[in-house]
Amino acid sequence: MISNDKKQEVLSRIREIEGFIISGGDGSISIGALCSRITAESAELANSSDSLTPILRTSLVINWRESAMKSRYERFVRTFPEISTLSALKRVMDDTEPLVFCKTYLNINANSLAAEKNPKYCLLKELTNGFLDYQKLFDLTSEIEAIRHWSASVDTADLKNDLIGKRHGVGPAVVENIRLNLGDRVVKPDRHVIGVMKKFLRVDIPLASYNEFARFLGKDPRYLDCICFEYGKAKGISA
């Protein structure tokens, strides 16, 4: 993938990232320490039976900061506890005008002309319908089983032939964000991660190779994703 000399150079730059101090919720913390904690916490997601969270969080984070997604996600869960599955969400979306749904359920102030084309609304609808169809197609017993079944087989290098990947608005970043929210050990190629990979680590490889590259370096892909994202956010590095 890269020469041994280049690998050592990349690992040296990673150590620089790991030692970089940022402001955390409890004060200052190194990126390495923060991401070690986040990586450990994400392992708990692998045992979750919640089918709504990975889809809702992924849809809400599109073109938004993580903090904005989190506040709207937490509001949704707190305000609408009866909507805890994709099936329940589909019923509400099918029975609610896009503008009303965006304002009431997602806390998005879209105008009447743009609501049905809002990227977050559209992606949420595509993913919800897509995974419910996927569950039926493979005759799987639960929604979360369907999402995990797909996650284990999806090829980000060939999304045009994937049942979920070919849907409007679904790309490598969406795929990997869903997988991160499932507790999968992956690198999500968002703009900060790509920016740090190319501009700081100085590695130019296909996005679909990021997970393999992490393992080549001897790093947990989830950890590499986290440190690149946090460093890119802190230093204003993006693709």
mmCIF file of C-alpha atoms in Angstrom:
data_model
loop_
_atom_site.group_PDB
_atom_site.id
_atom_site.type_symbol
_atom_site.label_atom_id
_atom_site.label_comp_id
_atom_site.label_asym_id
_atom_site.label_seq_id
_atom_site.Cartn_x
_atom_site.Cartn_y
_atom_site.Cartn_z
ATOM 1 C CA MET A 1 0.000 0.000 0.000
ATOM 2 C CA ILE A 2 2.809 2.398 0.965
ATOM 3 C CA SER A 3 6.537 1.862 1.579
ATOM 4 C CA ASN A 4 7.835 1.029 5.037
ATOM 5 C CA ASP A 5 9.576 4.422 5.239
ATOM 6 C CA LYS A 6 6.302 6.148 4.380
ATOM 7 C CA LYS A 7 4.493 4.031 6.952
ATOM 8 C CA GLN A 8 6.880 5.160 9.680
ATOM 9 C CA GLU A 9 6.407 8.776 8.604
ATOM 10 C CA VAL A 10 2.629 8.396 8.825
ATOM 11 C CA LEU A 11 2.849 6.768 12.259
ATOM 12 C CA SER A 12 5.027 9.652 13.454
ATOM 13 C CA ARG A 13 2.416 12.145 12.278
ATOM 14 C CA ILE A 14 -0.299 10.103 13.988
ATOM 15 C CA ARG A 15 1.612 10.354 17.258
ATOM 16 C CA GLU A 16 1.648 14.124 16.773
ATOM 17 C CA ILE A 17 -2.143 14.072 16.333
ATOM 18 C CA GLU A 18 -2.601 11.873 19.403
ATOM 19 C CA GLY A 19 -0.690 14.305 21.579
ATOM 20 C CA PHE A 20 -2.579 17.380 20.380
ATOM 21 C CA ILE A 21 -4.585 18.961 23.209
ATOM 22 C CA ILE A 22 -8.197 20.022 22.635
ATOM 23 C CA SER A 23 -11.013 21.240 24.850
ATOM 24 C CA GLY A 24 -13.314 18.443 25.953
ATOM 25 C CA GLY A 25 -16.467 18.382 28.033
ATOM 26 C CA ASP A 26 -14.412 17.877 31.188
ATOM 27 C CA GLY A 27 -11.605 20.286 30.295
ATOM 28 C CA SER A 28 -8.491 19.862 28.184
ATOM 29 C CA ILE A 29 -7.676 16.395 26.857
ATOM 30 C CA SER A 30 -5.358 14.905 24.268
ATOM 31 C CA ILE A 31 -6.962 13.663 21.071
ATOM 32 C CA GLY A 32 -5.456 10.239 21.707
ATOM 33 C CA ALA A 33 -7.049 9.955 25.135
ATOM 34 C CA LEU A 34 -10.408 11.246 23.927
ATOM 35 C CA CYS A 35 -10.531 8.876 20.982
ATOM 36 C CA SER A 36 -9.428 5.882 23.048
ATOM 37 C CA ARG A 37 -12.465 6.547 25.238
ATOM 38 C CA ILE A 38 -14.804 7.058 22.286
ATOM 39 C CA THR A 39 -13.551 3.892 20.610
ATOM 40 C CA ALA A 40 -14.175 1.871 23.771
ATOM 41 C CA GLU A 41 -17.661 3.360 24.207
ATOM 42 C CA SER A 42 -18.606 2.633 20.601
ATOM 43 C CA ALA A 43 -18.064 -1.066 21.218
ATOM 44 C CA GLU A 44 -21.253 -1.019 23.301
ATOM 45 C CA LEU A 45 -23.231 -0.150 20.163
ATOM 46 C CA ALA A 46 -22.408 -3.559 18.705
ATOM 47 C CA ASN A 47 -24.831 -5.123 21.196
ATOM 48 C CA SER A 48 -27.662 -2.644 20.677
ATOM 49 C CA SER A 49 -31.039 -3.740 19.262
ATOM 50 C CA ASP A 50 -31.995 -0.145 18.389
ATOM 51 C CA SER A 51 -32.738 0.148 14.658
ATOM 52 C CA LEU A 52 -33.784 3.801 14.669
ATOM 53 C CA THR A 53 -30.663 5.424 16.126
ATOM 54 C CA PRO A 54 -28.114 4.624 13.377
ATOM 55 C CA ILE A 55 -30.521 5.771 10.661
ATOM 56 C CA LEU A 56 -31.818 8.904 12.392
ATOM 57 C CA ARG A 57 -28.378 10.057 13.554
ATOM 58 C CA THR A 58 -26.884 9.488 10.111
ATOM 59 C CA SER A 59 -29.642 11.456 8.391
ATOM 60 C CA LEU A 60 -29.438 14.357 10.825
ATOM 61 C CA VAL A 61 -25.671 14.763 10.620
ATOM 62 C CA ILE A 62 -25.636 15.469 6.872
ATOM 63 C CA ASN A 63 -24.215 18.989 6.348
ATOM 64 C CA TRP A 64 -24.410 19.649 10.109
ATOM 65 C CA ARG A 65 -21.955 19.662 12.956
ATOM 66 C CA GLU A 66 -22.039 16.641 15.262
ATOM 67 C CA SER A 67 -23.286 18.868 18.099
ATOM 68 C CA ALA A 68 -26.274 20.078 16.046
ATOM 69 C CA MET A 69 -27.180 16.517 15.122
ATOM 70 C CA LYS A 70 -26.893 15.382 18.723
ATOM 71 C CA SER A 71 -29.227 18.069 20.093
ATOM 72 C CA ARG A 72 -31.904 17.322 17.501
ATOM 73 C CA TYR A 73 -31.533 13.575 17.921
ATOM 74 C CA GLU A 74 -31.877 13.836 21.700
ATOM 75 C CA ARG A 75 -34.916 16.103 21.302
ATOM 76 C CA PHE A 76 -36.549 13.555 18.973
ATOM 77 C CA VAL A 77 -35.950 10.648 21.361
ATOM 78 C CA ARG A 78 -37.160 12.653 24.348
ATOM 79 C CA THR A 79 -40.255 14.106 22.650
ATOM 80 C CA PHE A 80 -41.376 11.100 20.594
ATOM 81 C CA PRO A 81 -40.552 7.937 22.594
ATOM 82 C CA GLU A 82 -43.330 6.098 20.760
ATOM 83 C CA ILE A 83 -41.294 6.315 17.540
ATOM 84 C CA SER A 84 -38.549 3.836 18.351
ATOM 85 C CA THR A 85 -38.456 1.698 15.195
ATOM 86 C CA LEU A 86 -38.155 2.293 11.455
ATOM 87 C CA SER A 87 -41.678 0.901 10.963
ATOM 88 C CA ALA A 88 -43.109 3.469 13.366
ATOM 89 C CA LEU A 89 -41.087 6.219 11.730
ATOM 90 C CA LYS A 90 -42.325 5.234 8.267
ATOM 91 C CA ARG A 91 -45.955 5.416 9.381
ATOM 92 C CA VAL A 92 -45.444 8.946 10.695
ATOM 93 C CA MET A 93 -43.530 10.092 7.607
ATOM 94 C CA ASP A 94 -46.163 8.640 5.285
ATOM 95 C CA ASP A 95 -48.961 10.405 7.186
ATOM 96 C CA THR A 96 -47.253 13.780 7.654
ATOM 97 C CA GLU A 97 -46.558 16.554 5.172
ATOM 98 C CA PRO A 98 -42.797 17.076 4.661
ATOM 99 C CA LEU A 99 -42.891 20.645 5.986
ATOM 100 C CA VAL A 100 -44.761 19.608 9.146
ATOM 101 C CA PHE A 101 -42.502 16.608 9.658
ATOM 102 C CA CYS A 102 -39.338 18.684 9.308
ATOM 103 C CA LYS A 103 -40.540 21.304 11.778
ATOM 104 C CA THR A 104 -42.306 19.056 14.280
ATOM 105 C CA TYR A 105 -40.119 15.983 14.383
ATOM 106 C CA LEU A 106 -36.688 17.088 13.149
ATOM 107 C CA ASN A 107 -36.771 20.684 14.406
ATOM 108 C CA ILE A 108 -35.773 21.914 10.938
ATOM 109 C CA ASN A 109 -37.267 25.196 9.742
ATOM 110 C CA ALA A 110 -37.595 24.280 6.073
ATOM 111 C CA ASN A 111 -39.899 26.346 3.867
ATOM 112 C CA SER A 112 -42.882 24.780 2.119
ATOM 113 C CA LEU A 113 -41.169 24.571 -1.271
ATOM 114 C CA ALA A 114 -37.937 23.082 -0.002
ATOM 115 C CA ALA A 115 -39.143 20.746 2.764
ATOM 116 C CA GLU A 116 -39.724 17.706 0.562
ATOM 117 C CA LYS A 117 -36.250 18.224 -0.937
ATOM 118 C CA ASN A 118 -34.461 18.834 2.354
ATOM 119 C CA PRO A 119 -31.359 16.551 2.288
ATOM 120 C CA LYS A 120 -31.879 15.271 5.839
ATOM 121 C CA TYR A 121 -35.582 14.568 5.304
ATOM 122 C CA CYS A 122 -34.938 12.881 1.947
ATOM 123 C CA LEU A 123 -32.111 10.721 3.277
ATOM 124 C CA LEU A 124 -34.142 9.679 6.309
ATOM 125 C CA LYS A 125 -36.989 8.594 4.048
ATOM 126 C CA GLU A 126 -34.692 6.767 1.623
ATOM 127 C CA LEU A 127 -32.914 4.860 4.388
ATOM 128 C CA THR A 128 -36.090 4.028 6.287
ATOM 129 C CA ASN A 129 -37.857 2.668 3.213
ATOM 130 C CA GLY A 130 -34.667 1.010 2.006
ATOM 131 C CA PHE A 131 -33.986 -0.996 5.144
ATOM 132 C CA LEU A 132 -37.610 -2.034 5.580
ATOM 133 C CA ASP A 133 -37.568 -3.299 1.986
ATOM 134 C CA TYR A 134 -34.243 -5.006 2.670
ATOM 135 C CA GLN A 135 -35.691 -6.772 5.709
ATOM 136 C CA LYS A 136 -38.584 -8.105 3.654
ATOM 137 C CA LEU A 137 -36.388 -9.146 0.737
ATOM 138 C CA PHE A 138 -34.093 -11.262 2.907
ATOM 139 C CA ASP A 139 -36.893 -12.376 5.256
ATOM 140 C CA LEU A 140 -35.010 -11.187 8.331
ATOM 141 C CA THR A 141 -36.672 -11.279 11.746
ATOM 142 C CA SER A 142 -35.889 -7.720 12.888
ATOM 143 C CA GLU A 143 -34.988 -4.291 11.578
ATOM 144 C CA ILE A 144 -31.623 -4.219 13.343
ATOM 145 C CA GLU A 145 -30.805 -7.641 11.904
ATOM 146 C CA ALA A 146 -31.488 -6.228 8.447
ATOM 147 C CA ILE A 147 -29.207 -3.235 9.020
ATOM 148 C CA ARG A 148 -26.405 -5.410 10.407
ATOM 149 C CA HIS A 149 -26.834 -7.971 7.604
ATOM 150 C CA TRP A 150 -26.403 -5.166 5.063
ATOM 151 C CA SER A 151 -23.473 -3.604 6.956
ATOM 152 C CA ALA A 152 -21.557 -6.879 6.893
ATOM 153 C CA SER A 153 -21.818 -7.205 3.112
ATOM 154 C CA VAL A 154 -21.877 -3.681 1.663
ATOM 155 C CA ASP A 155 -19.004 -2.791 -0.668
ATOM 156 C CA THR A 156 -18.331 0.961 -0.614
ATOM 157 C CA ALA A 157 -16.394 0.631 -3.862
ATOM 158 C CA ASP A 158 -19.506 -0.652 -5.664
ATOM 159 C CA LEU A 159 -22.453 1.212 -4.160
ATOM 160 C CA LYS A 160 -24.270 1.500 -7.485
ATOM 161 C CA ASN A 161 -25.011 -2.224 -7.245
ATOM 162 C CA ASP A 162 -25.928 -2.194 -3.547
ATOM 163 C CA LEU A 163 -29.595 -2.250 -2.517
ATOM 164 C CA ILE A 164 -29.067 0.631 -0.080
ATOM 165 C CA GLY A 165 -26.037 2.245 -1.685
ATOM 166 C CA LYS A 166 -27.820 2.931 -4.964
ATOM 167 C CA ARG A 167 -30.513 5.002 -3.228
ATOM 168 C CA HIS A 168 -30.500 8.766 -3.652
ATOM 169 C CA GLY A 169 -28.168 10.567 -1.265
ATOM 170 C CA VAL A 170 -26.318 7.460 -0.102
ATOM 171 C CA GLY A 171 -22.554 7.590 -0.538
ATOM 172 C CA PRO A 172 -19.448 6.234 1.242
ATOM 173 C CA ALA A 173 -19.747 8.726 4.126
ATOM 174 C CA VAL A 174 -23.399 7.793 4.758
ATOM 175 C CA VAL A 175 -22.561 4.089 4.652
ATOM 176 C CA GLU A 176 -19.696 4.424 7.099
ATOM 177 C CA ASN A 177 -21.682 6.697 9.409
ATOM 178 C CA ILE A 178 -24.385 4.035 9.692
ATOM 179 C CA ARG A 179 -21.725 1.445 10.407
ATOM 180 C CA LEU A 180 -20.099 3.646 13.053
ATOM 181 C CA ASN A 181 -23.472 3.942 14.763
ATOM 182 C CA LEU A 182 -23.751 0.156 14.724
ATOM 183 C CA GLY A 183 -20.448 -0.114 16.569
ATOM 184 C CA ASP A 184 -18.602 -1.361 13.478
ATOM 185 C CA ARG A 185 -14.862 -0.689 13.336
ATOM 186 C CA VAL A 186 -14.678 1.571 10.285
ATOM 187 C CA VAL A 187 -13.296 4.867 9.024
ATOM 188 C CA LYS A 188 -15.948 7.294 7.842
ATOM 189 C CA PRO A 189 -14.495 9.344 4.947
ATOM 190 C CA ASP A 190 -15.992 12.711 5.883
ATOM 191 C CA ARG A 191 -14.398 15.999 4.831
ATOM 192 C CA HIS A 192 -12.239 16.330 7.967
ATOM 193 C CA VAL A 193 -10.962 12.761 7.792
ATOM 194 C CA ILE A 194 -10.188 13.018 4.081
ATOM 195 C CA GLY A 195 -8.519 16.387 4.628
ATOM 196 C CA VAL A 196 -6.241 15.077 7.395
ATOM 197 C CA MET A 197 -5.411 11.922 5.428
ATOM 198 C CA LYS A 198 -4.380 13.898 2.361
ATOM 199 C CA LYS A 199 -3.027 17.145 3.785
ATOM 200 C CA PHE A 200 -1.461 16.108 7.094
ATOM 201 C CA LEU A 201 -0.734 12.388 6.840
ATOM 202 C CA ARG A 202 0.009 12.971 3.131
ATOM 203 C CA VAL A 203 -1.607 9.745 2.020
ATOM 204 C CA ASP A 204 -3.665 9.716 -1.167
ATOM 205 C CA ILE A 205 -5.524 6.421 -1.434
ATOM 206 C CA PRO A 206 -9.086 5.503 -2.492
ATOM 207 C CA LEU A 207 -11.746 6.181 0.152
ATOM 208 C CA ALA A 208 -12.771 2.529 0.022
ATOM 209 C CA SER A 209 -9.252 1.599 1.212
ATOM 210 C CA TYR A 210 -9.316 3.629 4.448
ATOM 211 C CA ASN A 211 -10.340 0.671 6.634
ATOM 212 C CA GLU A 212 -7.655 -1.549 5.134
ATOM 213 C CA PHE A 213 -5.110 1.264 5.559
ATOM 214 C CA ALA A 214 -5.941 1.611 9.260
ATOM 215 C CA ARG A 215 -5.337 -2.091 9.814
ATOM 216 C CA PHE A 216 -2.111 -1.849 7.761
ATOM 217 C CA LEU A 217 -0.926 0.776 10.246
ATOM 218 C CA GLY A 218 -1.911 -1.467 13.167
ATOM 219 C CA LYS A 219 -4.718 0.884 14.216
ATOM 220 C CA ASP A 220 -8.371 0.216 15.006
ATOM 221 C CA PRO A 221 -10.237 1.829 12.071
ATOM 222 C CA ARG A 222 -12.692 3.440 14.512
ATOM 223 C CA TYR A 223 -9.768 4.997 16.389
ATOM 224 C CA LEU A 224 -8.120 6.298 13.205
ATOM 225 C CA ASP A 225 -11.440 7.777 12.146
ATOM 226 C CA CYS A 226 -11.805 9.548 15.482
ATOM 227 C CA ILE A 227 -8.322 11.062 15.681
ATOM 228 C CA CYS A 228 -8.430 12.288 12.084
ATOM 229 C CA PHE A 229 -11.894 13.783 12.578
ATOM 230 C CA GLU A 230 -11.024 15.519 15.850
ATOM 231 C CA TYR A 231 -7.716 16.861 14.527
ATOM 232 C CA GLY A 232 -9.296 18.075 11.308
ATOM 233 C CA LYS A 233 -12.064 19.803 13.253
ATOM 234 C CA ALA A 234 -9.598 21.420 15.667
ATOM 235 C CA LYS A 235 -7.176 22.601 12.987
ATOM 236 C CA GLY A 236 -9.736 23.486 10.330
ATOM 237 C CA ILE A 237 -8.457 20.845 7.904
ATOM 238 C CA SER A 238 -10.974 19.520 5.416
ATOM 239 C CA ALA A 239 -11.167 18.176 1.892
#
